[in-house]
JSON list of N, CA and C in Angstrom, two decimals:
[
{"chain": "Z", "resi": 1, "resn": "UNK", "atom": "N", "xyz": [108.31, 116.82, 90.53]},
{"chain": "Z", "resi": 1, "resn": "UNK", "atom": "CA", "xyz": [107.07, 117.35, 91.04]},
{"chain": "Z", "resi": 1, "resn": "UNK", "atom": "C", "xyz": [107.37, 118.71, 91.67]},
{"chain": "Z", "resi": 2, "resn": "UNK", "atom": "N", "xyz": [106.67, 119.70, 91.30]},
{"chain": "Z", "resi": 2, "resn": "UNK", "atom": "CA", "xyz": [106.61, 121.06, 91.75]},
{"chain": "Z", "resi": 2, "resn": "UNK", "atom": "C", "xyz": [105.55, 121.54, 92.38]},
{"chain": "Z", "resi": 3, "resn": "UNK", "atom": "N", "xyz": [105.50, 122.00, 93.27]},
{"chain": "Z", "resi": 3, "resn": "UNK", "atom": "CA", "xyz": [104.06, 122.61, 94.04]},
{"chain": "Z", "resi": 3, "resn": "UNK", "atom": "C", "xyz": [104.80, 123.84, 94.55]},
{"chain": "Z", "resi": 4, "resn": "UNK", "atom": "N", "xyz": [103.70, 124.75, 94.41]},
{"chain": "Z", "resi": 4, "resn": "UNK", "atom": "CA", "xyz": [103.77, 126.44, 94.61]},
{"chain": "Z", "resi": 4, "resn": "UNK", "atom": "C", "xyz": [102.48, 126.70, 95.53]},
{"chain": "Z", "resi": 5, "resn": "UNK", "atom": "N", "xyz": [103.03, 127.45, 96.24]},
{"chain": "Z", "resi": 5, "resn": "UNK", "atom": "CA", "xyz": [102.42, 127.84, 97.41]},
{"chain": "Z", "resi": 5, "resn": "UNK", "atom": "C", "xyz": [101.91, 129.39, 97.48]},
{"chain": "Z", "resi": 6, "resn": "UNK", "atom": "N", "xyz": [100.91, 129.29, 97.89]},
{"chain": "Z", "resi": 6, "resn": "UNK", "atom": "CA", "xyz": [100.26, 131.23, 97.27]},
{"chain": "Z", "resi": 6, "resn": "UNK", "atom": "C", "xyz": [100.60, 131.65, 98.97]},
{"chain": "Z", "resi": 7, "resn": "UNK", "atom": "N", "xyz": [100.83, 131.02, 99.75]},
{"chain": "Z", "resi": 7, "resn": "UNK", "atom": "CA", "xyz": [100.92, 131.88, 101.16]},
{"chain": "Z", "resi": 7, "resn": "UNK", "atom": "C", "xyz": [102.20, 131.23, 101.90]},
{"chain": "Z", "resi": 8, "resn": "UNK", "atom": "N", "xyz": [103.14, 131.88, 102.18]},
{"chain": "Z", "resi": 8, "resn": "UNK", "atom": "CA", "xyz": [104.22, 131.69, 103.52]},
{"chain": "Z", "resi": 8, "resn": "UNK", "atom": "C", "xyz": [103.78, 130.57, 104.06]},
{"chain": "Z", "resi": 9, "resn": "UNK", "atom": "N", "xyz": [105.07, 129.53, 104.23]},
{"chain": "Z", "resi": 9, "resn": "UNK", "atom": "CA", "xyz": [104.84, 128.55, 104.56]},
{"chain": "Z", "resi": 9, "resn": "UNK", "atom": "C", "xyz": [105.40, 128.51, 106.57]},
{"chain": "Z", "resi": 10, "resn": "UNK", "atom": "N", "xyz": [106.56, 129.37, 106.47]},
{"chain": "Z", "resi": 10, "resn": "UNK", "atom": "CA", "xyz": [107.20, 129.79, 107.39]},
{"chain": "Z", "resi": 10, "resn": "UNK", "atom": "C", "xyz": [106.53, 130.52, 108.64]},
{"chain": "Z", "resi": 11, "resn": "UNK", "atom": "N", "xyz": [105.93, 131.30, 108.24]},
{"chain": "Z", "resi": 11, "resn": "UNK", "atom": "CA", "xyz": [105.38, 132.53, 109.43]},
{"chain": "Z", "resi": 11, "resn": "UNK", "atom": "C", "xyz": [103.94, 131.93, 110.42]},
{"chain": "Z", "resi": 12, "resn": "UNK", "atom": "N", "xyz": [103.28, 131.26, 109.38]},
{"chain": "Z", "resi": 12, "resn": "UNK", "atom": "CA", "xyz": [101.98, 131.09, 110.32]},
{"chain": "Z", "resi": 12, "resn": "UNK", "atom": "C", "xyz": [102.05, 129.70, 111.10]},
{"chain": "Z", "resi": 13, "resn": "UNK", "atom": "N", "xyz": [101.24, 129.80, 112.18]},
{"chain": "Z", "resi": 13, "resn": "UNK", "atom": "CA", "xyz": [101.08, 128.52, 112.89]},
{"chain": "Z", "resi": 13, "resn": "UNK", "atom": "C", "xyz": [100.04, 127.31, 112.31]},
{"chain": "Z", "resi": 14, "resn": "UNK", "atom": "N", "xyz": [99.79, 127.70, 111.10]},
{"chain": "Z", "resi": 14, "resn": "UNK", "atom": "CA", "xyz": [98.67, 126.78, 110.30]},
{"chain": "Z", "resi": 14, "resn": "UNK", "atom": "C", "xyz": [99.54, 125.99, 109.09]},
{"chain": "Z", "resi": 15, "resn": "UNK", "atom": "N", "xyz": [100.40, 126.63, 108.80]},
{"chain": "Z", "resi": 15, "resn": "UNK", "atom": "CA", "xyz": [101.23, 126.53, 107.66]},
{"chain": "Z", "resi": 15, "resn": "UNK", "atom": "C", "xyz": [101.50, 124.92, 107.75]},
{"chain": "Z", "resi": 16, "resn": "UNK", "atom": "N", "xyz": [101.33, 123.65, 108.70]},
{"chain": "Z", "resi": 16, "resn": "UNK", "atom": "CA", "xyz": [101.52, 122.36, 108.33]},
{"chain": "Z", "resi": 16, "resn": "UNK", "atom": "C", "xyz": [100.44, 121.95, 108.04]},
{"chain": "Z", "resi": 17, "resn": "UNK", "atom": "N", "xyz": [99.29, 122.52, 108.24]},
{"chain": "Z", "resi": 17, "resn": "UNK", "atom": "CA", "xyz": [98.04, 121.94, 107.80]},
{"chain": "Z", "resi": 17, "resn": "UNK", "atom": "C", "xyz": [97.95, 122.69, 106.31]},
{"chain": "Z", "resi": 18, "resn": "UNK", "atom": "N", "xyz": [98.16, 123.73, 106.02]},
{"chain": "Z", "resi": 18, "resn": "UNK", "atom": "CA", "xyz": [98.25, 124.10, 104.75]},
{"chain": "Z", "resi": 18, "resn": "UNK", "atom": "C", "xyz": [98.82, 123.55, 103.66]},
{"chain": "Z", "resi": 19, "resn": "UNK", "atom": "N", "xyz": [99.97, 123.03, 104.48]},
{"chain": "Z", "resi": 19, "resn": "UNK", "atom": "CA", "xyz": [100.87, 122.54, 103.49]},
{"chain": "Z", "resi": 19, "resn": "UNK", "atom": "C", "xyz": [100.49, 121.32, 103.47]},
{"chain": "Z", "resi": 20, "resn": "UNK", "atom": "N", "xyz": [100.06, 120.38, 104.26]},
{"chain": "Z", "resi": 20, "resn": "UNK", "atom": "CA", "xyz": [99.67, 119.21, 104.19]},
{"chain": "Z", "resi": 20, "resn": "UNK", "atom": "C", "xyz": [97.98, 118.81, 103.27]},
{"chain": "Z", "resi": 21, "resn": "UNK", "atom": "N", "xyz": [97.44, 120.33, 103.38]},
{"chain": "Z", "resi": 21, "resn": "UNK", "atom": "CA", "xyz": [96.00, 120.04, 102.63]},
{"chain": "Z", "resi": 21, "resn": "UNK", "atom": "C", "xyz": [96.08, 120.59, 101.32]},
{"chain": "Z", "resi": 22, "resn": "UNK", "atom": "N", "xyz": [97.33, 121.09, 100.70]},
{"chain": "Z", "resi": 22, "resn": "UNK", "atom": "CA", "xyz": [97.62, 120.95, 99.39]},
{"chain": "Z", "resi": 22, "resn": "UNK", "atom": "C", "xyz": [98.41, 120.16, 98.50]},
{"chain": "Z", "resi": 23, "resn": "UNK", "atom": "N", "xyz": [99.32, 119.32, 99.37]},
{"chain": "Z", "resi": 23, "resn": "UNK", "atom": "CA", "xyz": [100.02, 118.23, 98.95]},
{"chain": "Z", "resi": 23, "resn": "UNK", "atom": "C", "xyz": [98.86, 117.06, 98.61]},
{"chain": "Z", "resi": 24, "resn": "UNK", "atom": "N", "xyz": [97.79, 116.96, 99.93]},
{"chain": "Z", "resi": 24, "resn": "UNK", "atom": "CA", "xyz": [96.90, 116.29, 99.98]},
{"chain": "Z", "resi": 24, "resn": "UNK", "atom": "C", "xyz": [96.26, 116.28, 98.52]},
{"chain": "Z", "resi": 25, "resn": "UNK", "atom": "N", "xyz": [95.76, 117.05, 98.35]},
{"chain": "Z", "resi": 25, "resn": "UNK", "atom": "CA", "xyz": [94.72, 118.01, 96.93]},
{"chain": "Z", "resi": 25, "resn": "UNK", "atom": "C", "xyz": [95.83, 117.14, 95.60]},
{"chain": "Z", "resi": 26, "resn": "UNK", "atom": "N", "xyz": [97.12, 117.67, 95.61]},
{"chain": "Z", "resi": 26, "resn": "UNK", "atom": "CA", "xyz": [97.51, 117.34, 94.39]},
{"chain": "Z", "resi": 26, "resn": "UNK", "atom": "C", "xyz": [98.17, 116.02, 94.74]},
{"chain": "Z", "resi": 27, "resn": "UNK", "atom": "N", "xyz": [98.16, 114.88, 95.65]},
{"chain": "Z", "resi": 27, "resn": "UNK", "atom": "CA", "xyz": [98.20, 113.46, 95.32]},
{"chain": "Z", "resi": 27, "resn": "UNK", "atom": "C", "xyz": [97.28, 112.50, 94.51]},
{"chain": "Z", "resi": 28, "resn": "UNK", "atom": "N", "xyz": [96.56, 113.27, 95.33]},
{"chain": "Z", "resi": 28, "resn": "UNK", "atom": "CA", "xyz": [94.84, 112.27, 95.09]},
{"chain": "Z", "resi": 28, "resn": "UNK", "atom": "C", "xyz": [94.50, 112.70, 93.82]},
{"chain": "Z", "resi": 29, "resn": "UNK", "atom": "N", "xyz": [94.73, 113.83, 93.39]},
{"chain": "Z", "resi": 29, "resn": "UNK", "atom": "CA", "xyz": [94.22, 114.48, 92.30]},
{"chain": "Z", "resi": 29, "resn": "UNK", "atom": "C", "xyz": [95.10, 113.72, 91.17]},
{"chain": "Z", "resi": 30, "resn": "UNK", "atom": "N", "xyz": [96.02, 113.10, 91.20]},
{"chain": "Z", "resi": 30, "resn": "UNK", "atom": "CA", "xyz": [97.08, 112.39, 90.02]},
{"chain": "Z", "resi": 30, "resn": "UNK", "atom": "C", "xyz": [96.58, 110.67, 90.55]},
{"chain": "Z", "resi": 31, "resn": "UNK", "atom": "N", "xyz": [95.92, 110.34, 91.07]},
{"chain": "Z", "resi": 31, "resn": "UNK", "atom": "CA", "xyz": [95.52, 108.89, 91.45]},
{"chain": "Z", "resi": 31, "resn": "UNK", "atom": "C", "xyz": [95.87, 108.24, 92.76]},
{"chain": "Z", "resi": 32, "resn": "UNK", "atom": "N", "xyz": [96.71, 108.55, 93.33]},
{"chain": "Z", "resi": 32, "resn": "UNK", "atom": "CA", "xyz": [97.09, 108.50, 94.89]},
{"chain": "Z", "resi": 32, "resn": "UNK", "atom": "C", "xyz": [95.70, 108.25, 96.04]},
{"chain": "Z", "resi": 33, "resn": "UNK", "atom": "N", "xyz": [95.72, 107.67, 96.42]},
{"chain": "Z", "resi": 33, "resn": "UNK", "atom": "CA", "xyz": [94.61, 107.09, 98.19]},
{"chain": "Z", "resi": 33, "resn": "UNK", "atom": "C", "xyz": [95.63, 107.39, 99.30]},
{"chain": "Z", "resi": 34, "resn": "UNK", "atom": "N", "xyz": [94.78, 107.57, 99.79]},
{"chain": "Z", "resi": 34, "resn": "UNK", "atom": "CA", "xyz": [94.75, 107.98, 100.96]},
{"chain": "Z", "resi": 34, "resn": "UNK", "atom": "C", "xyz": [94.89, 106.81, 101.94]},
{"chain": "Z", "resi": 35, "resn": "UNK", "atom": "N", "xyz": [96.06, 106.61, 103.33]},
{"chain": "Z", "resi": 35, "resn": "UNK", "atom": "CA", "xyz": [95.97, 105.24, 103.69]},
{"chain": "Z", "resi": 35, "resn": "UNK", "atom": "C", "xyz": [95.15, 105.43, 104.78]},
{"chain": "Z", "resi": 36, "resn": "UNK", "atom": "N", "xyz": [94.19, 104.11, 104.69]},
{"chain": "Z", "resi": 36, "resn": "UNK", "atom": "CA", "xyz": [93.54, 104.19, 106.45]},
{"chain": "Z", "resi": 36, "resn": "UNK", "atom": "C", "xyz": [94.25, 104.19, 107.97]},
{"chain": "Z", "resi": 37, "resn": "UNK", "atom": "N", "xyz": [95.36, 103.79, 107.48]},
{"chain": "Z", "resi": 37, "resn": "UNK", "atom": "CA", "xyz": [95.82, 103.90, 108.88]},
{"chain": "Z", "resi": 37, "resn": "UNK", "atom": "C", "xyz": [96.68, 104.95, 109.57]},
{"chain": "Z", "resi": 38, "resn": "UNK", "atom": "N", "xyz": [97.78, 105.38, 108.33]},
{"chain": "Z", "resi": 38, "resn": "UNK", "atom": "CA", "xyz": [98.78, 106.63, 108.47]},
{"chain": "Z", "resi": 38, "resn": "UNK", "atom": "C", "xyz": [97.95, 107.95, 107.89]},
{"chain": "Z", "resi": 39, "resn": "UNK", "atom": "N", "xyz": [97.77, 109.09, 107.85]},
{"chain": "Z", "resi": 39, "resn": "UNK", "atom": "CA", "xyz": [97.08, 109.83, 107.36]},
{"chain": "Z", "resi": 39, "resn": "UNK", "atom": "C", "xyz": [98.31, 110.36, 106.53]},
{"chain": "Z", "resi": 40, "resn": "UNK", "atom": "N", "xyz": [99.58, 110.27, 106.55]},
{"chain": "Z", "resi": 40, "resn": "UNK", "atom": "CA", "xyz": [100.91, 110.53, 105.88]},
{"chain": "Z", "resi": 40, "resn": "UNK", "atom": "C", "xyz": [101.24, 109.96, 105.06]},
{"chain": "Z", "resi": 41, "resn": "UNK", "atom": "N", "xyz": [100.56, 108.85, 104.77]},
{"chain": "Z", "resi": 41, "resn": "UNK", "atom": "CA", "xyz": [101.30, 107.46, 103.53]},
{"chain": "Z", "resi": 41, "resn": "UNK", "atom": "C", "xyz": [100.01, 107.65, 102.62]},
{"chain": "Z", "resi": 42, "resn": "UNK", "atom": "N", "xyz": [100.27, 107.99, 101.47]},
{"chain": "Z", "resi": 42, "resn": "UNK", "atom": "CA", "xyz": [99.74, 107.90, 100.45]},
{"chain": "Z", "resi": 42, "resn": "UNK", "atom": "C", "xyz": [99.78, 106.97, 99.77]},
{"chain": "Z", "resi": 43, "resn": "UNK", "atom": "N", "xyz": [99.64, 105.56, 98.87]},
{"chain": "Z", "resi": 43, "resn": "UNK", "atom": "CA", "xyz": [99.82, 104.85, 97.95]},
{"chain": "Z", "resi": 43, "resn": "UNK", "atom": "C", "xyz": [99.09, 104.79, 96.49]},
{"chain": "Z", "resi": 44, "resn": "UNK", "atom": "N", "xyz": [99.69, 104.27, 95.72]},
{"chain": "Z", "resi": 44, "resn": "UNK", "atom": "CA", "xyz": [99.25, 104.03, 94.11]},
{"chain": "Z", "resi": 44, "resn": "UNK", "atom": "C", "xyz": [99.40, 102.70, 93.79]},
{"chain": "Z", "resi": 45, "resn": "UNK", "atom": "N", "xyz": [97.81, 102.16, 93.66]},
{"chain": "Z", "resi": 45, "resn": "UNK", "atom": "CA", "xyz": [97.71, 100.86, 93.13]},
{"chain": "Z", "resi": 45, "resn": "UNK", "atom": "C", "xyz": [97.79, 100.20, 91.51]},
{"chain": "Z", "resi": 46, "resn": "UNK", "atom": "N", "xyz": [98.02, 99.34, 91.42]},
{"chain": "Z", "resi": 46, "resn": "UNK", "atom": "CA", "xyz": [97.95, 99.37, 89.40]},
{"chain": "Z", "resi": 46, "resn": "UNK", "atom": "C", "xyz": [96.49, 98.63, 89.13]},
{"chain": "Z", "resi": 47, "resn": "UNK", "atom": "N", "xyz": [95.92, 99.37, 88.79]},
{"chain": "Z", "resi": 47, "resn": "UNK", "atom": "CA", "xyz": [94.36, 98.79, 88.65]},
{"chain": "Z", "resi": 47, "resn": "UNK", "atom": "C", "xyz": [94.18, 97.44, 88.24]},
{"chain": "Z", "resi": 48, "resn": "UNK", "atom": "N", "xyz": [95.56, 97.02, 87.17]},
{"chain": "Z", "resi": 48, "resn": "UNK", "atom": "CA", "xyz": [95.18, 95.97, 85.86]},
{"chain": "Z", "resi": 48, "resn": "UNK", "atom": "C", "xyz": [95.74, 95.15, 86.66]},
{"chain": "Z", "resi": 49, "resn": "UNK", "atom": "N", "xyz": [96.45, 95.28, 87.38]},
{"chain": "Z", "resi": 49, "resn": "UNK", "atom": "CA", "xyz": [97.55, 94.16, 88.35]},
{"chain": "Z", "resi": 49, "resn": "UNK", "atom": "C", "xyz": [96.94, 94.21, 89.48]},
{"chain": "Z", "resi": 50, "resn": "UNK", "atom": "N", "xyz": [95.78, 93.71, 89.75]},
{"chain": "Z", "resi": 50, "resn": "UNK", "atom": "CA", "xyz": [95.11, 93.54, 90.85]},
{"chain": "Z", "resi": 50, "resn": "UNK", "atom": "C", "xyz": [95.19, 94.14, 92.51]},
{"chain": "Z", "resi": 51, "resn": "UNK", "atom": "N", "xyz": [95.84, 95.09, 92.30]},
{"chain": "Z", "resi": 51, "resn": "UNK", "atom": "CA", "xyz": [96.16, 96.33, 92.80]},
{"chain": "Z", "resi": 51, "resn": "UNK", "atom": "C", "xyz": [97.45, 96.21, 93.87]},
{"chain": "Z", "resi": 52, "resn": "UNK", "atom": "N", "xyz": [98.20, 95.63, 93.54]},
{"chain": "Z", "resi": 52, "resn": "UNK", "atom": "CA", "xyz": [99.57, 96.21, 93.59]},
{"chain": "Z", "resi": 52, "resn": "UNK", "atom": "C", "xyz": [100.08, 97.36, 93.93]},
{"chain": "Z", "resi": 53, "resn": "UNK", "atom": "N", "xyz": [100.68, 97.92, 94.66]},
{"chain": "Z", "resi": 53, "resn": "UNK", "atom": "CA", "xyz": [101.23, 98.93, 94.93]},
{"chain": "Z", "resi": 53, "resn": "UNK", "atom": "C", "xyz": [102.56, 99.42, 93.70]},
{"chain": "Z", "resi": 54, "resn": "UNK", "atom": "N", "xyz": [102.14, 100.39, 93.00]},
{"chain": "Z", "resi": 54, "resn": "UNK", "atom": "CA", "xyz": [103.20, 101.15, 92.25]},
{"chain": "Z", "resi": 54, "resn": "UNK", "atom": "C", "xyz": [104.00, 101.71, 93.11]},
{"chain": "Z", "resi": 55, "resn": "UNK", "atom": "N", "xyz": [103.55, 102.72, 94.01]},
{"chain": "Z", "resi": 55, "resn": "UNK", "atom": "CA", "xyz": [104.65, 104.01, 94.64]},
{"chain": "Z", "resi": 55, "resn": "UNK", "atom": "C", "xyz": [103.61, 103.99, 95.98]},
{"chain": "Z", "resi": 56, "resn": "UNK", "atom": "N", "xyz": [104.62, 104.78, 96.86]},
{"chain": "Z", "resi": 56, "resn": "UNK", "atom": "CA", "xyz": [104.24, 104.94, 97.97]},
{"chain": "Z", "resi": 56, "resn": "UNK", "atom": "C", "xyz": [104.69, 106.04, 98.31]},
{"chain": "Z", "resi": 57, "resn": "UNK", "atom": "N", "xyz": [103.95, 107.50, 98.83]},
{"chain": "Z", "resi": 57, "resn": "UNK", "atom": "CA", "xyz": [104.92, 108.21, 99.43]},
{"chain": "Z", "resi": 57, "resn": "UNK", "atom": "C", "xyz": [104.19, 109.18, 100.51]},
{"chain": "Z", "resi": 58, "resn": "UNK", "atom": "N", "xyz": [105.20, 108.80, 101.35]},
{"chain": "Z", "resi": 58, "resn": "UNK", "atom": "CA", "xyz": [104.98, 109.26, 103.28]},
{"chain": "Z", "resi": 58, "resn": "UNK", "atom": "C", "xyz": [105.16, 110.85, 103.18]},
{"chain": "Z", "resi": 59, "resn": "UNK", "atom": "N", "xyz": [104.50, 111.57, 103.83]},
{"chain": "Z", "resi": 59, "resn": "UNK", "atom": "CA", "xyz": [104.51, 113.06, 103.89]},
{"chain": "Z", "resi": 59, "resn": "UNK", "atom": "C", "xyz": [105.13, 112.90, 105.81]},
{"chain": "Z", "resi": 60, "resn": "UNK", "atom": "N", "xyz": [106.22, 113.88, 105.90]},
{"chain": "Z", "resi": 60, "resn": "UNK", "atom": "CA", "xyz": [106.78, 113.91, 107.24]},
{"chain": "Z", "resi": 60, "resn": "UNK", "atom": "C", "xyz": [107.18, 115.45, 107.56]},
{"chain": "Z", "resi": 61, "resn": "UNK", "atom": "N", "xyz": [106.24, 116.41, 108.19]},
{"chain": "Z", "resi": 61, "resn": "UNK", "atom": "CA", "xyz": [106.19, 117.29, 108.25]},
{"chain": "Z", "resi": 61, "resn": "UNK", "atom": "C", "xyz": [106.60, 118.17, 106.56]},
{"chain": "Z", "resi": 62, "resn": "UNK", "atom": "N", "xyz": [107.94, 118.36, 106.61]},
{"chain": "Z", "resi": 62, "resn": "UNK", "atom": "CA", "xyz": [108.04, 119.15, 105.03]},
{"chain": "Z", "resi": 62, "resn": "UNK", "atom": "C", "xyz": [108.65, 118.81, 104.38]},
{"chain": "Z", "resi": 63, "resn": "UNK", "atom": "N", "xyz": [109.04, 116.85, 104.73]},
{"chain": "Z", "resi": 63, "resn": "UNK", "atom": "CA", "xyz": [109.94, 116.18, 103.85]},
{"chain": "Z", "resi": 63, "resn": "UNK", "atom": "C", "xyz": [108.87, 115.06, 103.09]},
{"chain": "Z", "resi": 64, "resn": "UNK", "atom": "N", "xyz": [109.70, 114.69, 101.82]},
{"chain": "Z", "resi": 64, "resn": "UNK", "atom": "CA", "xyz": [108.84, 112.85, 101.69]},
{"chain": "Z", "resi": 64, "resn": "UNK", "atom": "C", "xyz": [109.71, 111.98, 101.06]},
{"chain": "Z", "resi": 65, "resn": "UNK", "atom": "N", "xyz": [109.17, 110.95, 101.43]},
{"chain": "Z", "resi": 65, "resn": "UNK", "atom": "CA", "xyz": [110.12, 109.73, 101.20]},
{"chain": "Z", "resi": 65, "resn": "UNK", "atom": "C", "xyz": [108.82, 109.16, 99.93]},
{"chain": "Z", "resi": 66, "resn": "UNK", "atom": "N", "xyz": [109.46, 108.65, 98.86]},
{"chain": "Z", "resi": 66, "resn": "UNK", "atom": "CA", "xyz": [109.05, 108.58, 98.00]},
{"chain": "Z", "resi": 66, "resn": "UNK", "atom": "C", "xyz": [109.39, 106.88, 97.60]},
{"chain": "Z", "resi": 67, "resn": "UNK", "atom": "N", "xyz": [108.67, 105.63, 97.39]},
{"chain": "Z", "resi": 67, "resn": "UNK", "atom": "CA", "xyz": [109.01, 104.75, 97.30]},
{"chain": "Z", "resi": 67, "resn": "UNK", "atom": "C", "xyz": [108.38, 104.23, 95.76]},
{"chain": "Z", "resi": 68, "resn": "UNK", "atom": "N", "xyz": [109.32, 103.72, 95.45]},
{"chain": "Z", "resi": 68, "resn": "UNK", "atom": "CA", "xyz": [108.22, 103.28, 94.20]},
{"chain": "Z", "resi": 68, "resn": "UNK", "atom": "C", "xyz": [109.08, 102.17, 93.57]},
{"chain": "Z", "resi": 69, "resn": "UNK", "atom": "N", "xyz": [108.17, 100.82, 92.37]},
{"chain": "Z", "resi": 69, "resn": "UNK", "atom": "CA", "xyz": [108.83, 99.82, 91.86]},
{"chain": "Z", "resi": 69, "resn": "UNK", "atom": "C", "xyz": [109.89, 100.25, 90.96]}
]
């Protein structure tokens, strides 16, 4: 997974919300939810398997932990 960034991630004081509302954009956008409780844990259910968790992955400032079957 590659994500490109059109503005400095470094310099501004917005830059974790930036970075967090485009990671955001391209999870959900590939099938990923959003969890109700962590606003950081993303998960992927398998529709046909009664929704099961495929992958899971936690956003932690500018790292992620990526879990999956």
């Amino acid at each position: 997974m590659l994500l490109c960034l059109r503005k400095s991630l470094y310099g501004l004081k917005q830059s974790l919300h930036f970075w967090y509302g485009t990671f955001k954009d391209f999870v959900m956008s590939i099938g990923f939810e959003a969890s109700h409780v962590d606003r950081t844990l993303f998960v992927l259910h398998d529709k046909e398997d009664h929704g099961i968790v495929v992958a899971a992955v936690v956003l932690y400032v500018d790292d992620l932990l990526i879990i999956a079957n």
